Amino acid sequence: MKKMTKALKDGSYLAEFLLEKGYEVHGIVRRSSSFNTGRIEHLYKNPQAHIEGNMKLHYGDLTDSTCLVKIINEVKPSEIYNLGAQSHVKISFDLAEYTADVDGVGTLRLLDAIKTCGLINSVKFYQASTSELFGKVQEIPQKETTPFYPRSPYGAAKLYAYWIVVNFREAYNLFAVNGILFNHESPRRGANFVTRKISRSVAKIHLGQLDCFSLGNLDAKRDWGHARDYVEAMWLMLQTDEPEDFVIATGEVHSVREFVEKSFKHIGKTIVWEGKNENEVGRCKETGKIHVTVNHKYYRPTEVDFLQGDSTKARQKLNWKPRVTFDELVREMVDADVELMRNNPNA
């Protein structure tokens, strides 16, 4: 079976998962002056020489419909997973038009490419939707029927993508699904996402490479799971008889503040909070050193305060449930970054 995927963090876990199941995996990578395949290098047949085995890479871009038609026509995949996006919410306020082009219209380009190649009846299509669709939440917890209220250019672009997937499903009978995934993290998370920023900074502090780092809204609450668990849910959605949309979440809520505290606890430090709002600091109880400060530049113009998913439908219909706990996730991320920074302090 052939399958196509885009995007690196989830894409690397999904590629691993599918290769283990015997798939031939085709990935789309953007051309870059520097190598951008670090998270999938271990999946090459020969990682040193970048020789491909059952994972094959194609240069392409979600903003280029011609290349998408060419690749899909050449590969003729049985499953397509669209994980490609400008996925940083804060940055989407600065790159709003680009985010709309890639995350919104890019999804349409992929769907149109399937149609152009005459594969509507043979392809199954997975769209990476997001809990950011719920934004200013209309009910707690959020499930498949909860009204959307996106609070960023990213959320708004993903909203278009969500509905265009539904439209292709209903208009052309394409097997297309939206996975509304709540936050899912891992040691492969990009360095400028809050969870990875915390684990990297805590690792550097532990190794004496850093004294202090800054964060934005400490009281933002999220439903955090592990990317490895969530890619299994993506696959399961494409193995059902009828295409349906699913919320994937742990149902547990933790604050950014709590993520900071647990990360420091893992390296033997207790963080005590002092001050209010932008003047708040996180001080080490053992040494008296300030390790965390708040900087308003990391706040979003419109904040998403609280996300909690209800994945009852996925648990019942897909028999899916998360395996990695919040504590295990935090520990894995901190341990991986301690190892990374120990080997390369400039990583």
mmCIF file of C-alpha atoms in Angstrom:
data_model
loop_
_atom_site.group_PDB
_atom_site.id
_atom_site.type_symbol
_atom_site.label_atom_id
_atom_site.label_comp_id
_atom_site.label_asym_id
_atom_site.label_seq_id
_atom_site.Cartn_x
_atom_site.Cartn_y
_atom_site.Cartn_z
ATOM 1 C CA MET A 1 0.000 0.000 0.000
ATOM 2 C CA LYS A 2 1.246 3.450 -0.828
ATOM 3 C CA LYS A 3 0.662 6.416 1.378
ATOM 4 C CA MET A 4 1.630 10.044 1.225
ATOM 5 C CA THR A 5 2.323 12.340 4.131
ATOM 6 C CA LYS A 6 3.365 15.925 4.740
ATOM 7 C CA ALA A 7 4.733 17.663 7.875
ATOM 8 C CA LEU A 8 7.623 16.743 10.045
ATOM 9 C CA LYS A 9 6.851 16.191 13.743
ATOM 10 C CA ASP A 10 3.717 14.116 13.297
ATOM 11 C CA GLY A 11 4.874 13.040 9.854
ATOM 12 C CA SER A 12 7.981 11.375 11.287
ATOM 13 C CA TYR A 13 5.949 9.391 13.843
ATOM 14 C CA LEU A 14 3.315 8.559 11.225
ATOM 15 C CA ALA A 15 6.000 7.420 8.754
ATOM 16 C CA GLU A 16 7.500 5.141 11.434
ATOM 17 C CA PHE A 17 4.074 3.746 12.273
ATOM 18 C CA LEU A 18 3.170 3.035 8.631
ATOM 19 C CA LEU A 19 6.563 1.601 7.682
ATOM 20 C CA GLU A 20 6.164 -0.882 10.549
ATOM 21 C CA LYS A 21 2.802 -1.851 9.051
ATOM 22 C CA GLY A 22 4.469 -2.556 5.705
ATOM 23 C CA TYR A 23 3.415 0.573 3.809
ATOM 24 C CA GLU A 24 5.489 2.239 1.140
ATOM 25 C CA VAL A 25 5.623 5.840 2.364
ATOM 26 C CA HIS A 26 5.972 8.874 0.105
ATOM 27 C CA GLY A 27 6.657 12.216 1.746
ATOM 28 C CA ILE A 28 6.578 15.724 0.333
ATOM 29 C CA VAL A 29 9.387 18.040 1.460
ATOM 30 C CA ARG A 30 9.862 21.713 0.724
ATOM 31 C CA ARG A 31 13.095 22.752 -0.926
ATOM 32 C CA SER A 32 15.354 24.491 1.575
ATOM 33 C CA SER A 33 18.949 25.732 1.507
ATOM 34 C CA SER A 34 19.594 23.871 4.755
ATOM 35 C CA PHE A 35 18.655 20.237 5.393
ATOM 36 C CA ASN A 36 15.130 20.005 6.852
ATOM 37 C CA THR A 37 14.852 16.221 7.145
ATOM 38 C CA GLY A 38 16.420 15.803 10.601
ATOM 39 C CA ARG A 39 13.375 14.136 12.132
ATOM 40 C CA ILE A 40 13.154 11.462 9.428
ATOM 41 C CA GLU A 41 16.823 10.757 8.749
ATOM 42 C CA HIS A 42 16.695 7.535 10.760
ATOM 43 C CA LEU A 43 14.014 6.233 8.359
ATOM 44 C CA TYR A 44 16.313 6.174 5.345
ATOM 45 C CA LYS A 45 17.565 2.750 4.267
ATOM 46 C CA ASN A 46 21.053 4.242 4.610
ATOM 47 C CA PRO A 47 20.874 7.352 6.847
ATOM 48 C CA GLN A 48 24.497 8.318 6.145
ATOM 49 C CA ALA A 49 24.011 8.446 2.385
ATOM 50 C CA HIS A 50 20.294 9.403 2.476
ATOM 51 C CA ILE A 51 19.510 6.308 0.377
ATOM 52 C CA GLU A 52 15.781 5.634 0.310
ATOM 53 C CA GLY A 53 14.101 2.316 1.079
ATOM 54 C CA ASN A 54 10.351 2.125 1.656
ATOM 55 C CA MET A 55 10.279 5.835 2.424
ATOM 56 C CA LYS A 56 10.611 8.026 -0.643
ATOM 57 C CA LEU A 57 10.704 11.830 -0.640
ATOM 58 C CA HIS A 58 9.479 14.230 -3.308
ATOM 59 C CA TYR A 59 10.123 17.958 -3.550
ATOM 60 C CA GLY A 60 6.830 19.805 -3.476
ATOM 61 C CA ASP A 61 4.796 22.517 -1.816
ATOM 62 C CA LEU A 62 1.174 23.042 -0.814
ATOM 63 C CA THR A 63 1.254 26.411 -2.598
ATOM 64 C CA ASP A 64 2.081 24.743 -5.944
ATOM 65 C CA SER A 65 -0.888 22.843 -7.377
ATOM 66 C CA THR A 66 1.042 21.653 -10.463
ATOM 67 C CA CYS A 67 3.597 19.767 -8.382
ATOM 68 C CA LEU A 68 0.840 18.201 -6.245
ATOM 69 C CA VAL A 69 -0.925 16.872 -9.356
ATOM 70 C CA LYS A 70 2.380 15.551 -10.698
ATOM 71 C CA ILE A 71 3.347 13.767 -7.462
ATOM 72 C CA ILE A 72 -0.108 12.282 -6.805
ATOM 73 C CA ASN A 73 -0.382 11.104 -10.408
ATOM 74 C CA GLU A 74 3.055 9.480 -10.222
ATOM 75 C CA VAL A 75 2.625 7.832 -6.819
ATOM 76 C CA LYS A 76 -1.103 6.973 -7.053
ATOM 77 C CA PRO A 77 -1.370 6.603 -3.259
ATOM 78 C CA SER A 78 -4.083 4.647 -1.470
ATOM 79 C CA GLU A 79 -3.996 6.996 1.534
ATOM 80 C CA ILE A 80 -3.043 10.671 1.802
ATOM 81 C CA TYR A 81 -2.360 12.338 5.141
ATOM 82 C CA ASN A 82 -2.261 16.127 4.919
ATOM 83 C CA LEU A 83 -0.278 17.246 7.953
ATOM 84 C CA GLY A 84 1.382 20.132 6.108
ATOM 85 C CA ALA A 85 0.801 23.602 7.535
ATOM 86 C CA GLN A 86 2.245 26.801 8.866
ATOM 87 C CA SER A 87 1.272 25.494 12.277
ATOM 88 C CA HIS A 88 2.532 28.119 14.731
ATOM 89 C CA VAL A 89 -0.487 30.019 16.074
ATOM 90 C CA LYS A 90 1.372 33.135 17.289
ATOM 91 C CA ILE A 91 3.366 33.407 14.048
ATOM 92 C CA SER A 92 0.141 33.128 12.026
ATOM 93 C CA PHE A 93 -0.729 36.666 13.190
ATOM 94 C CA ASP A 94 2.453 37.885 11.461
ATOM 95 C CA LEU A 95 2.151 35.573 8.438
ATOM 96 C CA ALA A 96 -1.631 35.622 8.050
ATOM 97 C CA GLU A 97 -1.817 35.546 4.239
ATOM 98 C CA TYR A 98 0.818 32.809 3.922
ATOM 99 C CA THR A 99 -0.943 30.768 6.622
ATOM 100 C CA ALA A 100 -4.254 31.066 4.735
ATOM 101 C CA ASP A 101 -2.563 30.045 1.477
ATOM 102 C CA VAL A 102 -0.845 26.949 2.898
ATOM 103 C CA ASP A 103 -3.265 25.761 5.581
ATOM 104 C CA GLY A 104 -6.534 26.714 3.876
ATOM 105 C CA VAL A 105 -6.127 26.847 0.106
ATOM 106 C CA GLY A 106 -3.302 24.267 0.252
ATOM 107 C CA THR A 107 -5.819 21.689 1.464
ATOM 108 C CA LEU A 108 -8.105 22.556 -1.470
ATOM 109 C CA ARG A 109 -5.157 22.152 -3.879
ATOM 110 C CA LEU A 110 -4.529 18.632 -2.556
ATOM 111 C CA LEU A 111 -8.202 17.684 -2.815
ATOM 112 C CA ASP A 112 -8.405 19.131 -6.330
ATOM 113 C CA ALA A 113 -5.259 17.199 -7.286
ATOM 114 C CA ILE A 114 -6.931 13.944 -6.192
ATOM 115 C CA LYS A 115 -9.917 14.835 -8.367
ATOM 116 C CA THR A 116 -7.775 15.871 -11.348
ATOM 117 C CA CYS A 117 -5.872 12.565 -11.167
ATOM 118 C CA GLY A 118 -9.141 10.599 -11.183
ATOM 119 C CA LEU A 119 -8.463 9.056 -7.770
ATOM 120 C CA ILE A 120 -11.656 10.144 -5.968
ATOM 121 C CA ASN A 121 -12.872 6.535 -5.681
ATOM 122 C CA SER A 122 -9.552 4.945 -4.705
ATOM 123 C CA VAL A 123 -7.911 7.376 -2.253
ATOM 124 C CA LYS A 124 -8.614 7.876 1.429
ATOM 125 C CA PHE A 125 -7.781 11.377 2.640
ATOM 126 C CA TYR A 126 -6.878 12.467 6.179
ATOM 127 C CA GLN A 127 -6.911 16.169 7.083
ATOM 128 C CA ALA A 128 -5.083 17.369 10.188
ATOM 129 C CA SER A 129 -7.677 19.579 11.818
ATOM 130 C CA THR A 130 -7.028 21.204 15.174
ATOM 131 C CA SER A 131 -8.478 22.087 18.552
ATOM 132 C CA GLU A 132 -7.677 25.712 17.626
ATOM 133 C CA LEU A 133 -10.942 25.558 15.643
ATOM 134 C CA PHE A 134 -12.729 25.773 19.004
ATOM 135 C CA GLY A 135 -10.711 28.831 20.094
ATOM 136 C CA LYS A 136 -13.050 30.809 22.330
ATOM 137 C CA VAL A 137 -14.769 27.670 23.507
ATOM 138 C CA GLN A 138 -18.545 27.463 23.299
ATOM 139 C CA GLU A 139 -18.823 24.461 25.621
ATOM 140 C CA ILE A 140 -16.624 22.399 27.933
ATOM 141 C CA PRO A 141 -15.362 19.862 27.013
ATOM 142 C CA GLN A 142 -15.225 20.226 23.224
ATOM 143 C CA LYS A 143 -16.488 17.415 20.994
ATOM 144 C CA GLU A 144 -17.321 16.879 17.307
ATOM 145 C CA THR A 145 -20.595 18.838 17.563
ATOM 146 C CA THR A 146 -19.199 21.838 19.495
ATOM 147 C CA PRO A 147 -19.527 25.089 17.476
ATOM 148 C CA PHE A 148 -16.236 26.494 16.155
ATOM 149 C CA TYR A 149 -14.924 29.941 17.129
ATOM 150 C CA PRO A 150 -11.312 30.262 15.884
ATOM 151 C CA ARG A 151 -9.167 32.996 17.464
ATOM 152 C CA SER A 152 -6.218 33.274 15.052
ATOM 153 C CA PRO A 153 -5.400 33.381 11.327
ATOM 154 C CA TYR A 154 -4.204 29.786 11.823
ATOM 155 C CA GLY A 155 -7.549 28.720 13.299
ATOM 156 C CA ALA A 156 -9.484 30.549 10.573
ATOM 157 C CA ALA A 157 -7.395 28.938 7.796
ATOM 158 C CA LYS A 158 -7.887 25.501 9.350
ATOM 159 C CA LEU A 159 -11.626 26.216 9.520
ATOM 160 C CA TYR A 160 -11.725 26.652 5.731
ATOM 161 C CA ALA A 161 -9.729 23.429 5.345
ATOM 162 C CA TYR A 162 -12.134 21.558 7.639
ATOM 163 C CA TRP A 163 -15.210 22.595 5.657
ATOM 164 C CA ILE A 164 -13.672 22.064 2.214
ATOM 165 C CA VAL A 165 -12.855 18.484 3.281
ATOM 166 C CA VAL A 166 -16.476 18.006 4.386
ATOM 167 C CA ASN A 167 -17.618 19.470 1.057
ATOM 168 C CA PHE A 168 -15.481 17.090 -1.043
ATOM 169 C CA ARG A 169 -16.797 14.192 1.042
ATOM 170 C CA GLU A 170 -20.415 15.212 0.456
ATOM 171 C CA ALA A 171 -20.125 16.501 -3.140
ATOM 172 C CA TYR A 172 -17.908 13.785 -4.661
ATOM 173 C CA ASN A 173 -18.189 10.921 -2.173
ATOM 174 C CA LEU A 174 -14.449 11.091 -1.428
ATOM 175 C CA PHE A 175 -13.388 9.120 1.641
ATOM 176 C CA ALA A 176 -12.145 12.204 3.514
ATOM 177 C CA VAL A 177 -11.934 12.752 7.257
ATOM 178 C CA ASN A 178 -10.956 15.522 9.653
ATOM 179 C CA GLY A 179 -8.978 14.528 12.725
ATOM 180 C CA ILE A 180 -9.626 17.316 15.242
ATOM 181 C CA LEU A 181 -6.484 16.727 17.273
ATOM 182 C CA PHE A 182 -5.876 18.542 20.518
ATOM 183 C CA ASN A 183 -2.305 19.533 21.457
ATOM 184 C CA HIS A 184 0.111 16.680 21.012
ATOM 185 C CA GLU A 185 3.771 17.030 21.891
ATOM 186 C CA SER A 186 7.004 15.069 21.729
ATOM 187 C CA PRO A 187 10.777 15.546 21.808
ATOM 188 C CA ARG A 188 10.478 16.283 18.061
ATOM 189 C CA ARG A 189 8.269 19.345 18.633
ATOM 190 C CA GLY A 190 9.611 22.541 17.024
ATOM 191 C CA ALA A 191 11.856 24.594 19.309
ATOM 192 C CA ASN A 192 9.622 27.690 19.282
ATOM 193 C CA PHE A 193 6.498 25.889 20.560
ATOM 194 C CA VAL A 194 5.894 26.478 24.256
ATOM 195 C CA THR A 195 6.260 22.894 25.525
ATOM 196 C CA ARG A 196 9.543 22.346 23.674
ATOM 197 C CA LYS A 197 10.781 25.800 24.633
ATOM 198 C CA ILE A 198 10.238 24.800 28.267
ATOM 199 C CA SER A 199 11.894 21.378 27.993
ATOM 200 C CA ARG A 200 14.880 22.813 26.084
ATOM 201 C CA SER A 201 15.350 25.678 28.544
ATOM 202 C CA VAL A 202 15.021 23.445 31.607
ATOM 203 C CA ALA A 203 17.612 21.069 30.094
ATOM 204 C CA LYS A 204 20.013 23.973 29.495
ATOM 205 C CA ILE A 205 19.498 25.256 33.050
ATOM 206 C CA HIS A 206 20.149 21.760 34.398
ATOM 207 C CA LEU A 207 23.445 21.626 32.455
ATOM 208 C CA GLY A 208 24.488 25.148 33.489
ATOM 209 C CA GLN A 209 24.143 26.498 29.931
ATOM 210 C CA LEU A 210 21.306 28.939 30.748
ATOM 211 C CA ASP A 211 20.017 30.888 33.764
ATOM 212 C CA CYS A 212 16.606 32.160 32.744
ATOM 213 C CA PHE A 213 13.986 32.077 29.964
ATOM 214 C CA SER A 214 10.796 33.995 29.130
ATOM 215 C CA LEU A 215 7.270 32.769 28.427
ATOM 216 C CA GLY A 216 3.901 34.332 27.610
ATOM 217 C CA ASN A 217 0.572 33.346 29.161
ATOM 218 C CA LEU A 218 1.383 30.981 32.035
ATOM 219 C CA ASP A 219 -2.283 30.333 32.737
ATOM 220 C CA ALA A 220 -3.257 29.058 29.277
ATOM 221 C CA LYS A 221 -4.714 25.585 29.806
ATOM 222 C CA ARG A 222 -4.382 22.797 27.270
ATOM 223 C CA ASP A 223 -5.230 19.146 26.710
ATOM 224 C CA TRP A 224 -1.772 17.696 26.001
ATOM 225 C CA GLY A 225 -1.082 14.220 24.607
ATOM 226 C CA HIS A 226 1.825 12.477 22.891
ATOM 227 C CA ALA A 227 2.189 12.679 19.091
ATOM 228 C CA ARG A 228 3.000 8.959 18.922
ATOM 229 C CA ASP A 229 -0.427 8.072 20.325
ATOM 230 C CA TYR A 230 -2.182 10.526 18.033
ATOM 231 C CA VAL A 231 -0.730 9.251 14.728
ATOM 232 C CA GLU A 232 -2.287 5.863 15.470
ATOM 233 C CA ALA A 233 -5.662 7.633 15.671
ATOM 234 C CA MET A 234 -5.028 9.201 12.236
ATOM 235 C CA TRP A 235 -4.491 5.772 10.722
ATOM 236 C CA LEU A 236 -7.494 4.269 12.487
ATOM 237 C CA MET A 237 -9.757 6.969 10.989
ATOM 238 C CA LEU A 238 -8.857 5.782 7.486
ATOM 239 C CA GLN A 239 -9.571 2.123 8.322
ATOM 240 C CA THR A 240 -13.276 2.635 9.055
ATOM 241 C CA ASP A 241 -16.112 1.700 6.667
ATOM 242 C CA GLU A 242 -17.558 5.226 6.531
ATOM 243 C CA PRO A 243 -15.608 8.516 6.628
ATOM 244 C CA GLU A 244 -16.279 10.492 9.814
ATOM 245 C CA ASP A 245 -14.623 13.328 11.738
ATOM 246 C CA PHE A 246 -13.157 12.614 15.179
ATOM 247 C CA VAL A 247 -11.897 14.599 18.161
ATOM 248 C CA ILE A 248 -8.655 13.128 19.517
ATOM 249 C CA ALA A 249 -7.702 14.223 23.038
ATOM 250 C CA THR A 250 -6.766 12.973 26.499
ATOM 251 C CA GLY A 251 -9.594 14.793 28.293
ATOM 252 C CA GLU A 252 -7.060 16.069 30.863
ATOM 253 C CA VAL A 253 -6.213 19.754 31.244
ATOM 254 C CA HIS A 254 -2.931 21.266 32.430
ATOM 255 C CA SER A 255 -1.629 24.838 32.443
ATOM 256 C CA VAL A 256 1.623 26.131 30.946
ATOM 257 C CA ARG A 257 2.587 26.941 34.539
ATOM 258 C CA GLU A 258 2.130 23.286 35.499
ATOM 259 C CA PHE A 259 4.249 22.160 32.517
ATOM 260 C CA VAL A 260 7.026 24.447 33.810
ATOM 261 C CA GLU A 261 6.745 23.139 37.389
ATOM 262 C CA LYS A 262 6.771 19.457 36.344
ATOM 263 C CA SER A 263 9.745 19.996 34.012
ATOM 264 C CA PHE A 264 11.819 21.608 36.763
ATOM 265 C CA LYS A 265 10.698 18.992 39.309
ATOM 266 C CA HIS A 266 12.149 16.325 37.014
ATOM 267 C CA ILE A 267 15.632 17.891 37.321
ATOM 268 C CA GLY A 268 15.219 18.336 41.089
ATOM 269 C CA LYS A 269 14.181 21.984 41.252
ATOM 270 C CA THR A 270 11.055 23.441 42.868
ATOM 271 C CA ILE A 271 9.669 26.568 41.216
ATOM 272 C CA VAL A 272 7.983 29.168 43.425
ATOM 273 C CA TRP A 273 5.960 31.908 41.720
ATOM 274 C CA GLU A 274 6.206 35.549 42.791
ATOM 275 C CA GLY A 275 4.547 38.716 41.479
ATOM 276 C CA LYS A 276 1.600 39.218 39.179
ATOM 277 C CA ASN A 277 0.940 39.318 35.407
ATOM 278 C CA GLU A 278 3.952 40.594 33.416
ATOM 279 C CA ASN A 279 5.972 41.024 36.613
ATOM 280 C CA GLU A 280 5.568 37.396 37.631
ATOM 281 C CA VAL A 281 8.726 35.317 37.985
ATOM 282 C CA GLY A 282 9.506 31.683 38.690
ATOM 283 C CA ARG A 283 12.185 31.323 41.352
ATOM 284 C CA CYS A 284 14.078 28.175 42.313
ATOM 285 C CA LYS A 285 13.222 27.359 45.935
ATOM 286 C CA GLU A 286 16.533 25.560 46.443
ATOM 287 C CA THR A 287 18.922 28.223 45.063
ATOM 288 C CA GLY A 288 16.842 31.431 45.050
ATOM 289 C CA LYS A 289 17.665 31.995 41.353
ATOM 290 C CA ILE A 290 15.016 33.355 38.993
ATOM 291 C CA HIS A 291 14.625 30.898 36.105
ATOM 292 C CA VAL A 292 11.352 32.058 34.472
ATOM 293 C CA THR A 293 10.076 35.505 33.528
ATOM 294 C CA VAL A 294 6.999 36.674 31.614
ATOM 295 C CA ASN A 295 7.306 38.684 28.382
ATOM 296 C CA HIS A 296 4.253 40.242 26.787
ATOM 297 C CA LYS A 297 5.660 39.707 23.276
ATOM 298 C CA TYR A 298 4.788 36.014 23.592
ATOM 299 C CA TYR A 299 1.095 36.724 24.192
ATOM 300 C CA ARG A 300 -1.318 36.294 21.276
ATOM 301 C CA PRO A 301 -3.496 39.265 20.206
ATOM 302 C CA THR A 302 -6.540 37.043 20.820
ATOM 303 C CA GLU A 303 -5.883 34.348 23.388
ATOM 304 C CA VAL A 304 -7.241 30.811 23.608
ATOM 305 C CA ASP A 305 -7.536 30.278 27.347
ATOM 306 C CA PHE A 306 -8.878 26.766 27.767
ATOM 307 C CA LEU A 307 -9.031 23.638 25.598
ATOM 308 C CA GLN A 308 -10.313 20.260 26.786
ATOM 309 C CA GLY A 309 -11.304 17.535 24.352
ATOM 310 C CA ASP A 310 -13.945 14.854 24.649
ATOM 311 C CA SER A 311 -12.791 11.889 22.546
ATOM 312 C CA THR A 312 -15.655 9.561 23.556
ATOM 313 C CA LYS A 313 -16.571 8.971 19.894
ATOM 314 C CA ALA A 314 -13.005 7.898 19.004
ATOM 315 C CA ARG A 315 -12.782 5.671 22.063
ATOM 316 C CA GLN A 316 -16.046 3.943 21.130
ATOM 317 C CA LYS A 317 -15.837 3.783 17.337
ATOM 318 C CA LEU A 318 -12.070 3.510 16.786
ATOM 319 C CA ASN A 319 -11.239 1.764 20.053
ATOM 320 C CA TRP A 320 -8.525 4.404 20.491
ATOM 321 C CA LYS A 321 -7.206 5.729 23.753
ATOM 322 C CA PRO A 322 -4.080 7.657 24.759
ATOM 323 C CA ARG A 323 -1.313 5.647 26.418
ATOM 324 C CA VAL A 324 1.265 8.270 27.445
ATOM 325 C CA THR A 325 0.389 10.270 30.577
ATOM 326 C CA PHE A 326 1.108 13.976 31.022
ATOM 327 C CA ASP A 327 3.888 13.250 33.543
ATOM 328 C CA GLU A 328 5.497 10.717 31.192
ATOM 329 C CA LEU A 329 5.330 13.195 28.313
ATOM 330 C CA VAL A 330 7.060 15.932 30.329
ATOM 331 C CA ARG A 331 9.770 13.541 31.533
ATOM 332 C CA GLU A 332 10.430 12.192 28.031
ATOM 333 C CA MET A 333 10.773 15.692 26.578
ATOM 334 C CA VAL A 334 13.104 16.947 29.333
ATOM 335 C CA ASP A 335 15.258 13.787 29.216
ATOM 336 C CA ALA A 336 15.588 14.016 25.425
ATOM 337 C CA ASP A 337 16.612 17.670 25.598
ATOM 338 C CA VAL A 338 19.129 17.062 28.405
ATOM 339 C CA GLU A 339 20.717 14.426 26.163
ATOM 340 C CA LEU A 340 20.575 16.758 23.142
ATOM 341 C CA MET A 341 22.098 19.765 24.939
ATOM 342 C CA ARG A 342 24.754 17.635 26.600
ATOM 343 C CA ASN A 343 25.962 16.487 23.174
ATOM 344 C CA ASN A 344 25.512 19.870 21.517
ATOM 345 C CA PRO A 345 25.020 22.966 23.708
ATOM 346 C CA ASN A 346 24.156 25.013 20.579
ATOM 347 C CA ALA A 347 21.342 22.685 19.479
#
